[in-house]
mmCIF file of C-alpha atoms in Angstrom:
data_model
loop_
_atom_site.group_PDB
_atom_site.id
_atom_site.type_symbol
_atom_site.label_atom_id
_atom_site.label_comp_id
_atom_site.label_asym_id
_atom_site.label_seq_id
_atom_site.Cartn_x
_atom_site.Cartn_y
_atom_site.Cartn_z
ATOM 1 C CA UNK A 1 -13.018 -26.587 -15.212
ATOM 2 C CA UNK A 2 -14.558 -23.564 -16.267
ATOM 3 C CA UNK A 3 -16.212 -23.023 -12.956
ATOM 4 C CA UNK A 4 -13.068 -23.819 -10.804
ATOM 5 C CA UNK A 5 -10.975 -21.009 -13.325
ATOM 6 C CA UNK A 6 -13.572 -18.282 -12.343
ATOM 7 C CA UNK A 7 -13.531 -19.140 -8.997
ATOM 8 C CA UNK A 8 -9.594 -18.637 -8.742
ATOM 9 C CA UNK A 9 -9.983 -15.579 -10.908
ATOM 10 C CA UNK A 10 -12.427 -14.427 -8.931
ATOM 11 C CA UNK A 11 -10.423 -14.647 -5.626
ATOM 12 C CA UNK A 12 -7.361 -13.382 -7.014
ATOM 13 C CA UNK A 13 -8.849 -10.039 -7.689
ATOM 14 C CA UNK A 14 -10.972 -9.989 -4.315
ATOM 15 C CA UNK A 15 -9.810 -8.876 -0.924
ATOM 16 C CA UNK A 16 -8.346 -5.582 1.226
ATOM 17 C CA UNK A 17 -5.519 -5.770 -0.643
ATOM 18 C CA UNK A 18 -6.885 -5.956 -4.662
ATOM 19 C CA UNK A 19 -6.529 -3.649 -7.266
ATOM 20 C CA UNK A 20 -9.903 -3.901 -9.177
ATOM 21 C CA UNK A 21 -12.505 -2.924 -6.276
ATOM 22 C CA UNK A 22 -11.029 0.832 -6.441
ATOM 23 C CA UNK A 23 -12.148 3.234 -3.955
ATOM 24 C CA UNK A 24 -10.521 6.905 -4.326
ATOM 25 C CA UNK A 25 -10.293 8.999 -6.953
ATOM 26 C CA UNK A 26 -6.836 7.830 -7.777
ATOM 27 C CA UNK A 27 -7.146 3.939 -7.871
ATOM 28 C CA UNK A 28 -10.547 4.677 -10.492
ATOM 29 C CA UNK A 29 -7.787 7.078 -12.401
ATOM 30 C CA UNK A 30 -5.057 3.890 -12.144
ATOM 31 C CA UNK A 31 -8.573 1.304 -12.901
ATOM 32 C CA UNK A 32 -9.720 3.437 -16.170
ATOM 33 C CA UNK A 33 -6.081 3.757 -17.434
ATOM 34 C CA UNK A 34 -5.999 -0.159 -16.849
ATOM 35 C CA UNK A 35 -9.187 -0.743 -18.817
ATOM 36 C CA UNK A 36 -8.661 1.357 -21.337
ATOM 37 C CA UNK A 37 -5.064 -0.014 -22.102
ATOM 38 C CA UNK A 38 -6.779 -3.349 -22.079
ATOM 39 C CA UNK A 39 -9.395 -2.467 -24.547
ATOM 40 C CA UNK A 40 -6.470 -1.066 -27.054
ATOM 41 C CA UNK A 41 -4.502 -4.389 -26.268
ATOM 42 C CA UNK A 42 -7.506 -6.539 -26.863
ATOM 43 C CA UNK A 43 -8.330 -4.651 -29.958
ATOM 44 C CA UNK A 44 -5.241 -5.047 -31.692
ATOM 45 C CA UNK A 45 -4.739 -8.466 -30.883
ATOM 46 C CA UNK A 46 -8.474 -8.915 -32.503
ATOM 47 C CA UNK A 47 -7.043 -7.211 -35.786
ATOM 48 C CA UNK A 48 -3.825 -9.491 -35.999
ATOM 49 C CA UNK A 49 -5.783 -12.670 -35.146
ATOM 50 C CA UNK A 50 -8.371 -11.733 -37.997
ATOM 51 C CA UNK A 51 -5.310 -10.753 -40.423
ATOM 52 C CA UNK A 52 -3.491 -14.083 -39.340
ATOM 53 C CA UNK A 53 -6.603 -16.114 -40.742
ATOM 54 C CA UNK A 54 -6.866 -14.163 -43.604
ATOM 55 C CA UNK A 55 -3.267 -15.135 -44.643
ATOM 56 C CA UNK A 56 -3.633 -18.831 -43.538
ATOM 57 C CA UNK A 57 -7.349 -19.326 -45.301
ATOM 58 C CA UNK A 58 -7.447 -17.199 -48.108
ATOM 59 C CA UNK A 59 -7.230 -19.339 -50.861
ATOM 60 C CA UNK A 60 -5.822 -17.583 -54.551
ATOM 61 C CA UNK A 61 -7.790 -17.152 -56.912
ATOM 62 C CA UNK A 62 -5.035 -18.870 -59.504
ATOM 63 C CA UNK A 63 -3.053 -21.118 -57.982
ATOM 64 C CA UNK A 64 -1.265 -21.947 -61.063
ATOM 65 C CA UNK A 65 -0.439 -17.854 -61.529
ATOM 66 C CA UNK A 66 3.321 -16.419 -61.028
ATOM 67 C CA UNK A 67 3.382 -15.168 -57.519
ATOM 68 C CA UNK A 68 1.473 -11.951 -57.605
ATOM 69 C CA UNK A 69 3.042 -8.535 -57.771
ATOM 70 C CA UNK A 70 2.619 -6.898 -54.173
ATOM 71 C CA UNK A 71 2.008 -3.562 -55.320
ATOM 72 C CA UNK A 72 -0.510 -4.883 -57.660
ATOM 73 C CA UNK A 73 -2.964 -6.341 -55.110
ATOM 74 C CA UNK A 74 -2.653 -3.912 -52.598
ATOM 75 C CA UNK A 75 0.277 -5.684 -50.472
ATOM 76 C CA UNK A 76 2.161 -2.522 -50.097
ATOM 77 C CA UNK A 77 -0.498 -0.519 -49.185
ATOM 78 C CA UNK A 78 -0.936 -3.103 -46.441
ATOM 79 C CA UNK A 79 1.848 -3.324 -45.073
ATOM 80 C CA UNK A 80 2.026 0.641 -44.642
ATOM 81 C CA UNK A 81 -1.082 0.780 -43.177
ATOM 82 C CA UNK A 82 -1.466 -2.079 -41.320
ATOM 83 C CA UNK A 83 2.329 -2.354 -40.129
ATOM 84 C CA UNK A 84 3.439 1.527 -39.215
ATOM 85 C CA UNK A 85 0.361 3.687 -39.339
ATOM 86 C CA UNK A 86 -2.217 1.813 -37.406
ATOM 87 C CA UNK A 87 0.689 0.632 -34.649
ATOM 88 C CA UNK A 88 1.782 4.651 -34.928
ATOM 89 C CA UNK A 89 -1.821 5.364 -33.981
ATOM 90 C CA UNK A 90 -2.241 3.193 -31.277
ATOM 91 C CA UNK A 91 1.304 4.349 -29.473
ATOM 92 C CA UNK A 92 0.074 7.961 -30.166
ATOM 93 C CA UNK A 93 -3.147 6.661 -28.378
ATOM 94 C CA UNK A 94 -1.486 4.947 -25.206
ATOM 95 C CA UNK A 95 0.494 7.743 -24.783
ATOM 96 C CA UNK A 96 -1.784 10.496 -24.898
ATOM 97 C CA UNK A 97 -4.220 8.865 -22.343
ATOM 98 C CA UNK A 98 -0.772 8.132 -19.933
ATOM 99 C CA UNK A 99 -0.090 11.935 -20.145
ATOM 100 C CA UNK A 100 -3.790 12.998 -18.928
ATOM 101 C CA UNK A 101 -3.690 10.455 -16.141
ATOM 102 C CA UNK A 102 -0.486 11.669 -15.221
ATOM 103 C CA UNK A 103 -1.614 15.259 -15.509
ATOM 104 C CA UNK A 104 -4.624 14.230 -13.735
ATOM 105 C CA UNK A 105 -2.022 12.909 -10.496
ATOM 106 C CA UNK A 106 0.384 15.766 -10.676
ATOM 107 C CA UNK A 107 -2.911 18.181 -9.965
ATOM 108 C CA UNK A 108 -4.008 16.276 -7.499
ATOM 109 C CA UNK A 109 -1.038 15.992 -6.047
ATOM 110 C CA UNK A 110 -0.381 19.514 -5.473
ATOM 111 C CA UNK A 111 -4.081 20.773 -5.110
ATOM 112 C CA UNK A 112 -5.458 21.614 -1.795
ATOM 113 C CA UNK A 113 -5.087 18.691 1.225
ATOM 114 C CA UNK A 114 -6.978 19.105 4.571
ATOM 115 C CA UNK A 115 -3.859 18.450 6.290
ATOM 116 C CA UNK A 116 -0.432 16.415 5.923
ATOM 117 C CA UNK A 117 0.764 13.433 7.097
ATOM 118 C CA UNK A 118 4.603 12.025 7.023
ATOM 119 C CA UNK A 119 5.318 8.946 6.532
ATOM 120 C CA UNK A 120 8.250 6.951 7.316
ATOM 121 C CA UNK A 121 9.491 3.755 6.414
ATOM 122 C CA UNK A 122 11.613 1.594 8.817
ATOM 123 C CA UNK A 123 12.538 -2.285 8.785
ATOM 124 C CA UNK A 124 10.347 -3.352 8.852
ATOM 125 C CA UNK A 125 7.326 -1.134 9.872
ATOM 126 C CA UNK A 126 5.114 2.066 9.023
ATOM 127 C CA UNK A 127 5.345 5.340 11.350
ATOM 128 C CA UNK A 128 2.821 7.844 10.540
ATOM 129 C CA UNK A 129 3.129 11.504 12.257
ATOM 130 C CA UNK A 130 0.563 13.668 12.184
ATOM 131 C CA UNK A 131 2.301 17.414 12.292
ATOM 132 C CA UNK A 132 -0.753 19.573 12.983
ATOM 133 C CA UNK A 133 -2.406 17.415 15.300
ATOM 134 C CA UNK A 134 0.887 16.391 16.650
ATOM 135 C CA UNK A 135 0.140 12.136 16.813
ATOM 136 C CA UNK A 136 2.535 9.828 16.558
ATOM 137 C CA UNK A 137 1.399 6.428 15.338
ATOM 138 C CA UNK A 138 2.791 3.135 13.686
ATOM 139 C CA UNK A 139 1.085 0.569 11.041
ATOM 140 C CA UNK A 140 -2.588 2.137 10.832
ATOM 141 C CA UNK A 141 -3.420 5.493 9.737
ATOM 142 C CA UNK A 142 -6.998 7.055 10.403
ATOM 143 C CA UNK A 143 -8.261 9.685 7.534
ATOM 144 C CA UNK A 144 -11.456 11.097 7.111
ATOM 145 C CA UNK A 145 -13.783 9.930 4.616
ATOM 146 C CA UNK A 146 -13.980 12.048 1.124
ATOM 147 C CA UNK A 147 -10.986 13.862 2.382
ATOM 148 C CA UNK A 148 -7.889 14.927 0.221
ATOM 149 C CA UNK A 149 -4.970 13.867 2.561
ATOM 150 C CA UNK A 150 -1.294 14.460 1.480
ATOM 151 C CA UNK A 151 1.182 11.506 2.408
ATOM 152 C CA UNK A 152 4.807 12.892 2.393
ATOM 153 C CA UNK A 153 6.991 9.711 2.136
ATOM 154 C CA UNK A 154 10.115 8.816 3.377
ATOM 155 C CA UNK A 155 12.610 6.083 4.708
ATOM 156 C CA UNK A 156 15.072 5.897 7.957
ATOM 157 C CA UNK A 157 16.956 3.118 5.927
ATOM 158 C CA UNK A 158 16.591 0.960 2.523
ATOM 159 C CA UNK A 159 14.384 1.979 -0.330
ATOM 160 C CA UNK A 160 10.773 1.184 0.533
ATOM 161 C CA UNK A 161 7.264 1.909 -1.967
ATOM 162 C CA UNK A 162 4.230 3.258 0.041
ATOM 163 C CA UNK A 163 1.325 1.320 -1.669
ATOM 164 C CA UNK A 164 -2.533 1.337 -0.910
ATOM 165 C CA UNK A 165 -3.720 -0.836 -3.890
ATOM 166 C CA UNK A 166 -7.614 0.178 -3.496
ATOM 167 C CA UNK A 167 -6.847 3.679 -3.109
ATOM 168 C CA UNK A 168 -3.806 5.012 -4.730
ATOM 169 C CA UNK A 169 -1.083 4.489 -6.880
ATOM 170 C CA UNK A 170 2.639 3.342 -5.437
ATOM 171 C CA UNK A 171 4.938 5.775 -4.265
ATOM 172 C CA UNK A 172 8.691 5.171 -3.577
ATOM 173 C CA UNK A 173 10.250 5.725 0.302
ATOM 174 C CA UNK A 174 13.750 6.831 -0.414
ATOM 175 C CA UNK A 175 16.293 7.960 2.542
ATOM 176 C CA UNK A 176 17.209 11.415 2.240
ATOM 177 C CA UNK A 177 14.209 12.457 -0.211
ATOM 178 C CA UNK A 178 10.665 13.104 0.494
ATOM 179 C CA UNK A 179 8.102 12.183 -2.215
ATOM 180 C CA UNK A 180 4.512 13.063 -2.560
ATOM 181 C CA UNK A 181 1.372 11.075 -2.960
ATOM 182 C CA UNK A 182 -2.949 12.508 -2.506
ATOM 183 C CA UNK A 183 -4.470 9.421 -0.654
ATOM 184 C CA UNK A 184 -8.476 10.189 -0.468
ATOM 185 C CA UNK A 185 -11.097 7.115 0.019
ATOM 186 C CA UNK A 186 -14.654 7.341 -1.163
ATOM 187 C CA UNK A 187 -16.116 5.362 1.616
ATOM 188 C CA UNK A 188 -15.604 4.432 4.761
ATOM 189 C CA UNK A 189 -13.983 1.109 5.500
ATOM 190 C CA UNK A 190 -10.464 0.051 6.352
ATOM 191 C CA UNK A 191 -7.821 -0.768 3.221
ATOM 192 C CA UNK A 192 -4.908 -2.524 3.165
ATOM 193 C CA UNK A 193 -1.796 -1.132 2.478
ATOM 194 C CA UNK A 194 2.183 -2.558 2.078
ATOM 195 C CA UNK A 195 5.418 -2.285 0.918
ATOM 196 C CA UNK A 196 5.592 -3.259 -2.383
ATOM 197 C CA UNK A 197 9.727 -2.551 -3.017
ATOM 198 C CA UNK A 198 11.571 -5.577 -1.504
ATOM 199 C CA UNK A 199 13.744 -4.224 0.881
ATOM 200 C CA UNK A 200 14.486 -7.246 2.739
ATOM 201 C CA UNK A 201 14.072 -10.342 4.920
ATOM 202 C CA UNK A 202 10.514 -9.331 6.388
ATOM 203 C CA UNK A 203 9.521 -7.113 3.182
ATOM 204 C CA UNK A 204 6.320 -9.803 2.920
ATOM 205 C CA UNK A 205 5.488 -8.906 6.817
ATOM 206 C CA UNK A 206 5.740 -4.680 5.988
ATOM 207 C CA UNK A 207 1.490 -3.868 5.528
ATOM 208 C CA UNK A 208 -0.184 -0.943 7.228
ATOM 209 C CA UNK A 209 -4.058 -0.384 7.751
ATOM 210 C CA UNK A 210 -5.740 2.878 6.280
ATOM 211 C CA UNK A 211 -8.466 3.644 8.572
ATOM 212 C CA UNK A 212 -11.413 5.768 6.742
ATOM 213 C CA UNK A 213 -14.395 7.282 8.767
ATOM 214 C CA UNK A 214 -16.514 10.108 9.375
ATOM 215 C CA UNK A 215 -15.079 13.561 9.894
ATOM 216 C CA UNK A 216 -16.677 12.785 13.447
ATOM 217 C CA UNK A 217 -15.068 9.756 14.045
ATOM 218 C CA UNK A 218 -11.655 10.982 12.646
ATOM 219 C CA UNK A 219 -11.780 13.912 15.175
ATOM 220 C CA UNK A 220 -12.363 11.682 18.217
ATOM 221 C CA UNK A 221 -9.916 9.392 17.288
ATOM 222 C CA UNK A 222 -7.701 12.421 17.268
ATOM 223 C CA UNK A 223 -8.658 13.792 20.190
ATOM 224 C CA UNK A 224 -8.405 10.260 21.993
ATOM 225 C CA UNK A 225 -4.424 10.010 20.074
ATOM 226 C CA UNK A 226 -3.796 13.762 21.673
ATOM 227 C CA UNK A 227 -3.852 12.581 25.175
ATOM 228 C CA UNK A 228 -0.861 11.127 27.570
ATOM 229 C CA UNK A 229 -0.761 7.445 28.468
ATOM 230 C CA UNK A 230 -3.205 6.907 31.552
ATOM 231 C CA UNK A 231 -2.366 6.126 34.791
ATOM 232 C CA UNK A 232 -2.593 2.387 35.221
ATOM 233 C CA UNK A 233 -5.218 0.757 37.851
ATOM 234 C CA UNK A 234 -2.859 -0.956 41.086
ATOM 235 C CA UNK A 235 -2.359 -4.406 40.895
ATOM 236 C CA UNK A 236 -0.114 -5.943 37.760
ATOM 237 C CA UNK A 237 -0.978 -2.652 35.530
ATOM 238 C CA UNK A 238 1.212 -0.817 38.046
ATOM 239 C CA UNK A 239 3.827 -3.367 37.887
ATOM 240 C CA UNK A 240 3.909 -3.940 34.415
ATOM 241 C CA UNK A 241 4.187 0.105 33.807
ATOM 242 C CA UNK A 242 7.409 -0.624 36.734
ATOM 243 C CA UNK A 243 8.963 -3.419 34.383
ATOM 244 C CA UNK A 244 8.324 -1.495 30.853
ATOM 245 C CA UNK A 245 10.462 1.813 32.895
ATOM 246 C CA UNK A 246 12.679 -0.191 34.357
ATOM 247 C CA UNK A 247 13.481 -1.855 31.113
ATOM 248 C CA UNK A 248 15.787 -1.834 27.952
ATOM 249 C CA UNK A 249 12.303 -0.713 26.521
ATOM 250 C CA UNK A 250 12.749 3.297 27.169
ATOM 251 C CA UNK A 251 15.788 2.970 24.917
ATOM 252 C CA UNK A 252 12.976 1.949 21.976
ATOM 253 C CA UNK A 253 9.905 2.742 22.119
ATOM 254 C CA UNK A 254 8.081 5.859 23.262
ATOM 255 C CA UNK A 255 4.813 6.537 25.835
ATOM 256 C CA UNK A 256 3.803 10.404 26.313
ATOM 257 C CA UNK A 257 3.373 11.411 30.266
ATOM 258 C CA UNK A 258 6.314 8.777 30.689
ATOM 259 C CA UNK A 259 10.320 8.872 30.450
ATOM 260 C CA UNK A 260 9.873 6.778 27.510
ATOM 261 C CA UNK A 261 11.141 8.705 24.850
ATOM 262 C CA UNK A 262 13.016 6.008 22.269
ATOM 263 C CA UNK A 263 12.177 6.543 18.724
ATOM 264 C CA UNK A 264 14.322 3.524 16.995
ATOM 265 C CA UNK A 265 10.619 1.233 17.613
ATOM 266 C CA UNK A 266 6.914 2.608 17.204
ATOM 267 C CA UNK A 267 5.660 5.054 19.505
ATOM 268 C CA UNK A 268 3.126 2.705 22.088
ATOM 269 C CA UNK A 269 1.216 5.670 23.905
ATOM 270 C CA UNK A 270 -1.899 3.723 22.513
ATOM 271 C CA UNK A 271 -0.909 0.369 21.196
ATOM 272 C CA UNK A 272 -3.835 -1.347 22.430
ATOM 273 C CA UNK A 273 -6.190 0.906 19.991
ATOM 274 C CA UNK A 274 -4.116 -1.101 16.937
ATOM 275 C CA UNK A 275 -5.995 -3.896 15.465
ATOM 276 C CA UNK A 276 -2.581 -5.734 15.033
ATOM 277 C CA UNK A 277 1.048 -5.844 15.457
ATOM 278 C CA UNK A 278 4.965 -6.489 14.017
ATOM 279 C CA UNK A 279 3.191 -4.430 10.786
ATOM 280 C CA UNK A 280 0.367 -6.507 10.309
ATOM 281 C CA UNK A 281 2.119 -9.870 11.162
ATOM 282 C CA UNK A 282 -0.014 -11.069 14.509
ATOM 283 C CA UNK A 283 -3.399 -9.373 15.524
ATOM 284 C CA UNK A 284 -3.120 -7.397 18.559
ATOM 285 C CA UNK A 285 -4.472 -9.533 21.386
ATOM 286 C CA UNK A 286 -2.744 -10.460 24.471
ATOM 287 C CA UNK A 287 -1.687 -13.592 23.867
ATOM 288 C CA UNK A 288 0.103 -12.624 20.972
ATOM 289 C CA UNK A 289 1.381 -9.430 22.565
ATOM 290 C CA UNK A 290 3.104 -11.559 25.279
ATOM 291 C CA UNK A 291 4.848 -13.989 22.553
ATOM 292 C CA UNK A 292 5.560 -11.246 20.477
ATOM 293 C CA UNK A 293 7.451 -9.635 23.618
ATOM 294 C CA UNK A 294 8.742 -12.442 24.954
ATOM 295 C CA UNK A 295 10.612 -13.700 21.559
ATOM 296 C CA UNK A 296 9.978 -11.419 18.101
ATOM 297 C CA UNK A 297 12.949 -13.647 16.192
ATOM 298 C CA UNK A 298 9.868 -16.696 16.130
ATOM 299 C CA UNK A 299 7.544 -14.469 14.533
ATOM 300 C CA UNK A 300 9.501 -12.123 12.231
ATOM 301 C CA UNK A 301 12.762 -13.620 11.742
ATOM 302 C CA UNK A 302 15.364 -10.394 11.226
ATOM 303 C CA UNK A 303 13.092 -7.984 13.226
ATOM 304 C CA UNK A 304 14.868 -5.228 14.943
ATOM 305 C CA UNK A 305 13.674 -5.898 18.250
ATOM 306 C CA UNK A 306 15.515 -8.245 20.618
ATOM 307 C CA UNK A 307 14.303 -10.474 22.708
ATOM 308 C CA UNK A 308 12.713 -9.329 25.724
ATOM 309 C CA UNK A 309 14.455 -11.658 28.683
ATOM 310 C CA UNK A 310 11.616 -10.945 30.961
ATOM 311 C CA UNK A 311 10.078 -13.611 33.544
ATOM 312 C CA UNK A 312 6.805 -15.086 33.057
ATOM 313 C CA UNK A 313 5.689 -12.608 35.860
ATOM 314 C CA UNK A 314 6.969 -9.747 34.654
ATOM 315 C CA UNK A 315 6.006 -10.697 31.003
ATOM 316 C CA UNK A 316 2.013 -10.831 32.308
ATOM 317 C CA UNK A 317 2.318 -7.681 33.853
ATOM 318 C CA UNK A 318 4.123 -5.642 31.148
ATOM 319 C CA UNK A 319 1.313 -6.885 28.598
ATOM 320 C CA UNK A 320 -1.465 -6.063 31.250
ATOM 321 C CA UNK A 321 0.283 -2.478 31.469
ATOM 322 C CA UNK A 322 0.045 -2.490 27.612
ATOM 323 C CA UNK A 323 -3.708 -3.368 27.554
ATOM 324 C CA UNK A 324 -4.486 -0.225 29.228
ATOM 325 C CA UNK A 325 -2.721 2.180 26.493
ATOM 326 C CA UNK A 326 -5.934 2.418 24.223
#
């Protein structure tokens, strides 16, 4: 039993997405505050328990005594200590370590950041633009490693949270206002991130990647972002970039060095770079590119996008066309 309770505690605080492996300097702020509020909690519970069993097992001395005066044995005293000074302490405690973290965020927040990146919540999906390099991306965002990176955070709709549980704390996406959160990861790797306001029918299916890497990999990333859509190969490339012009899908979505210039779906200049897709619903490989085109309602029920309505033909060479935007 014991065994099969650390195993299911164990894998409930494991994974991209858990709170207790923290890796930036604001998750091990969030982890210490934790840990220390735990230790205060645990405490006190530790000094009620023991003055519980000292009330149920103390035995008097006289049983056959008149109830003894409070004041007399030290009841009063007690209860003044034990009842409002030591619970004023502890409150005085909590909330002196919650001001210092907070402090601790606000400074952070408004320190120096190598650059700035917006964020903006849509139903249900992550865009990320890049100002200064001038990228457009959806549902992963690259940062360098050891970096201070400010995340201005926004929504086109409902009231979203921006919320990277290993590196940062939660930050609120609310239309018409712009809030402010210092997202910075310690080591390389790739982190999970989500919504974590429900806004919705697809609020589970909302989760973004955080990609962190070298400052060398982070600038050729960025350089690979910066350029136009290549020219597809001939054969069903060429088509496929035909059907995706010829399409609803201009109206949408956006591809630099094309016509496509929609901006109600993610920008797909380089789609086929993204490890998955519908904001972390379905990897990205073809086959699930061409059911994902071909009928979104099965896989996200409420999406935004419509069906497609394209033949099978034309459906194999719009997702061919698609491969070749990496």
């Amino acid at each position: 039993m014991l065994a099969a309770i650390l195993a299911l505690t164990d894998a409930a605080c494991s994974g991209p997405g858990t709170m207790t492996s923290a890796s930036g300097p604001g998750a091990h702020r969030i982890s210490m505050l934790a840990v220390g509020m735990f230790a205060i909690a645990a405490f006190v519970f530790l000094v009620v328990i023991c003055f519980l069993a000292y009330g149920l097992f103390h035995r008097r001395q006289d049983a056959d005594d008149e109830a003894p005066n409070l004041e007399d044995h030290g009841g009063t005293r007690m209860v003044l200590l034990g009842g409002i000074a030591f619970p004023i302490v502890v409150l005085i405690v909590l909330f002196v370590i919650t001001l210092v973290a907070l402090q601790a965020q606000a400074n952070e927040d408004t320190g120096t950041h190598v650059f700035t990146i917006n964020v903006i919540a849509h139903r249900w999906w992550w865009e990320f633009q890049y100002p200064t390099q001038g990228i457009d991306t959806a549902n992963e965002v690259h940062i360098p490693t050891g970096e201070p990176v400010l995340m201005e955070v926004t929504s086109t709709d409902v009231i979203h949270s921006f919320w990277v549980p290993r590196l940062q704390r939660k930050v609120d996406a609310i239309p018409g206002r712009t809030n402010e959160v210092t997202v910075q990861a310690d080591t390389d790797g790739t982190y999970l991130g989500e919504c974590s306001e429900f806004c919705g029918l697809q609020h589970a299916h909302m989760r973004f990647n955080v990609v962190a890497e070298s400052s060398d990999a982070f600038n050729a990333w960025v350089a690979d972002q910066q350029k136009a859509a290549p020219e597809p190969p001939p054969g069903e490339a060429l088509q496929g970039q035909q059907v995706f012009l010829g399409s609803s899908c201009v109206y949408c979505h956006s591809i630099t060095g094309t016509n496509a210039s929609g901006t109600v779906g993610p920008n797909l200049t380089h789609v086929a770079s993204r490890t998955m897709l519908a904001s972390g619903t379905i990897p990205n490989t073809p086959d699930e590119l061409a059911a994902w085109i071909e009928n979104p309602q099965a896989i996200k029920p409420g999406t935004q996008m419509p069906a497609s309505g394209l033949t099978p033909t034309q459906l194999r060479q719009l997702v061919a066309y698609l491969e070749t935007l990496s």
